[in-house]
Amino acid sequence: MAEPAAQPSRSQAPWSRFLRPSGRPPAPSNPLPGTQASCGRGERGWGEPGAGGGGGFCCWDLKPWVSPPPTRGRRPHMCSRRVRIMPRAPCWPWTWVICSTHLKGEGCRTVPLAGHVGFDSLPDQLVNKSVSEGFCFNILCVGETGLGKSTLMDTLFNTKFEGEPATHTQPGVQLRSNTYDLQESNVGLKLTIVSTVGFGDQINKEDSYKPIVEFIDAQFEAYLQEELKIRRVLHTYHDSRIHACLYFIAPTGHSLKSLDLVTMKKLDSKVNIIPIIAKSDAISKSELTKFKIKITSELVSNGVQIYQFPTDDESVAEINGTMNAHLPFAVIGSTEELKIGNKMMKARQYPWGTVQVENEAHCDFVKLREMLIRVNMEDLREQTHSRHYELYRRCKLEEMGFKDTDPDSKPFSLQETYEAKRNEFLGELQKKEEEMRQMFVQRVKEKEAELKEAEKELHEKFDRLKKLHQDEKKKLEDKKKSLDDEVNAFKQRKTAAELLQSQGSQAGGSQTLKRDKEKKNFF
């Protein structure tokens, strides 16, 4: 084999302008397939998908190819992955990967368009697709019986939802879910309202929060199982995860109950909690202001994380920041319409006056409707998926043994995790099978010993009974023999007695005849 040609110096290479002063090419962000890379620590990897050459090297050196290089190379070119690859030059045993990001010092470059292309219609396409598919929103109403949960829902969505009034005689907390299809203009909404029936009606309220937590986790679990299916239909799957939790606080005017604090503390990591003061017309304005301050301080001191309206979007930052200061909202619900002035308005009629539901001077119902439905409904849905569901998913997968990195902080693929978990499961299964086999053998031996012992006892009992039978039989035979002897002796005595009796009767008869003859001769 002919020796390879002499290698030119780095300064003579046509791509020497891409080198750093140290003679090393810039660090790539992602080597391409068919390339070889190595860092200054001696690590090497190939630019194949999932083969260990996927970037992350600190500094790059020239490393020879394992296989002989081709005789012809190509000029450097820009690939679609924003990585400049340096193919092998003639008789050059090196391959370099150069990232265009490091060449420019920034991300991808901006290229002006010569005319209209049309991808500016993507937002319109997305809106049309979303409107055609419709939306879903799920609300959980938590609060004691009689605080007006159903009435507030009817008032919020300006309709009459079907539902039976709850009683105070429930043995435990039950969650009642109802789904409705609503249509406003050309937008469809599948609304699910979940209410807690019997919450706070029991004498022992220690475990009142558990059914609520279990219900929320069940919805997360159902969505996770749908995600893990081989054939997923998430675009048609009815998402039942709770997007907002309206927590109804009784208008006591003093402080939160222990049940409220415990329940909200258990729910704050699983759902977006929006606390509201129900039937706020039961206390005065001054008491209501103090009550709000008291509730806020107690929530902060007990570490309860309630939902904060987002302020990162400039379009809603001001209104959301203002509304965050009004939490918890003091609301009133009513489905009755009264004529006030020249308008029909939702209100509650009292002997002392009228309370208007949509009058912001009377209650915070309008604020709640604006924040919950008209401004932050999509953020509530997004927070549910990106924060609460991701937390549940991460914890669940970690319990199953899935991790992102191995103990050495290296990427851990799903296949490796599956194989490791499968091997672990098979090992545990074999261990359990061995334990069960040993336990079975031990139980068989114990059963055999018990059977042998029982058989021995049966043999001993049989021998005892046999010996007892023989003794009884011998006694009976002896007694029979003695009885036979007695019978024979009795028969002999009877025969002798009969013989004596017959002899005596014969002698008496002869004497009688003799006397009769003597009498005849005398006469």
Steps between C-alpha positions, in 0.01 A plus 500: 500500500631843405580741776263798533609829365657755728247703689503876444527730795192648659579842358492352150156345543222673303294512819775640721304824526247318716762405760546672831841643588571186696463290188176338613165540326215652699301266721196361311154497649397176326734289279341369185466134394820355364734727695745424774569726793716507808555743784813594687411254778553210263129428441403394151169458329345461158245738360232233463154553655498351847856362462679722744608780266220738588696805612594622844879488447700782649791526253573314179817343369591335175460122516582251223227296336478133584434404139715625209385839373376549144729638236285802428333749726249779468492865576343617826124555475214618715259229607136542605590436863703820524825300539789547258658164427856466371520181289826316462749659264699275262716267708419694814414270794293757689137605506400823664158624606465877523190667637384812317362634829855535635621646171256792526479518879118492496214278389385449145530803277206709379436485126276763335220384271473629147120479506193368674521128589186437700605344831367809675163324483610235750327674795176511301537132414557417864196701609278337238616154597448568871153643441400203288622252763347689791629547852454335836513647847456323832411675825509349848279668760612424855306630796254416770141421417281807465763754393344551156734300276233398249346848494836662428564260210161583352577870536852474352388328181163674479300178480321246717695180559308195606576378848342370814542698823730332749403420856700511822448130571773355279713237681811613312632732231391413147600667174225555246613573143280639222609586146320751278548617141481878471502712187577871481517654152703243303705377797407173666592423861469165675460604862533255789390610846605284794341576836583360842184359658507469876825689549526626860175333615661222703591519867845359426639712217854366517486311169261726310770604252599145398215432253581831325872419471422149379264636235758748366770230492260266321456754220877544473545124492242458225675761284841341570373157398366649178840660433683172558286305254660382177209634299406833652195706412570809708336727243165332567561407864277683746739670739346469846787659694389777735605840365369723779391442858261757642534467874192643675572656838217551747442872579577472870693827510755356744754260349537186292388171647751223557320293237554774242872534573564125496305444179661788310845391618437151362368635170737786417754273327232323294263769377469875446322628813297820479357580846169685508286624786150365441186695585707807574184708550470338844770727648565872479761662278735584783478145635551367148819703453642376831392145416688510168817622671466229765452226239800617297727510808389153610560355154850650491589393855386142431682477166189454286576580135193641326478577130648835404381659178800521263673833453765399243276588206505875445145504362350372827777577749337813636151361551628170639734676740209711623273200540761305694470766768122441522529130584301336649199617302183574694216377279123475494299273274145535379294378207209736570468810286352817648413824328738769619437829328424413141708180488450142609799396710598200709454597861389383843206674663509557876269695732773758548591536132624334183843347436605505135715208393678684218553822693866518600411726789293216648720194438793361296296279270599695188868477599470125544328457164758715323796320651363147484333497159582801289871556572674200657306190397774388261771568758314284750494219246868550424600510867308180562691320226847652536517521879260276690474216251874504429569475874266201528647342186857546619429351843309211346774417250767526769300254709500269199879532476532737203765772523651761271858436606696212647703527824786653297272782374507363148188489280285198571293382207153354535618175345778464756260579779252247366767233467634572848151493647417185307817327620427615853146370471618168357757472778235567762269255327765229498579576862135473591468180298800354683357609834164352410667179383698471822191584699306238303771239560511590868125475529502167315763368739303626798185344358680172439628502857148572624360220286766260620429595858129457442563165332713389793230603742242313293715185503545525875130555546426205272738277699339607826153437363610164357650392830193621684283309257702183554476535878128556480466206265697279737288609792185428304628157401585417862163622613332298226691191603401544863140550395512185289638307795227634723238405240636147470509462880147630522384252237665214689337600822168532325533153348588349837207673663262380235633147539453505878154643459400225256638231730313643797173510310538137393565381860195688631277341236600141591424558869156638416416186298615278782275674748207474265547125466522460874174686542326279246620181673382628834149542386 
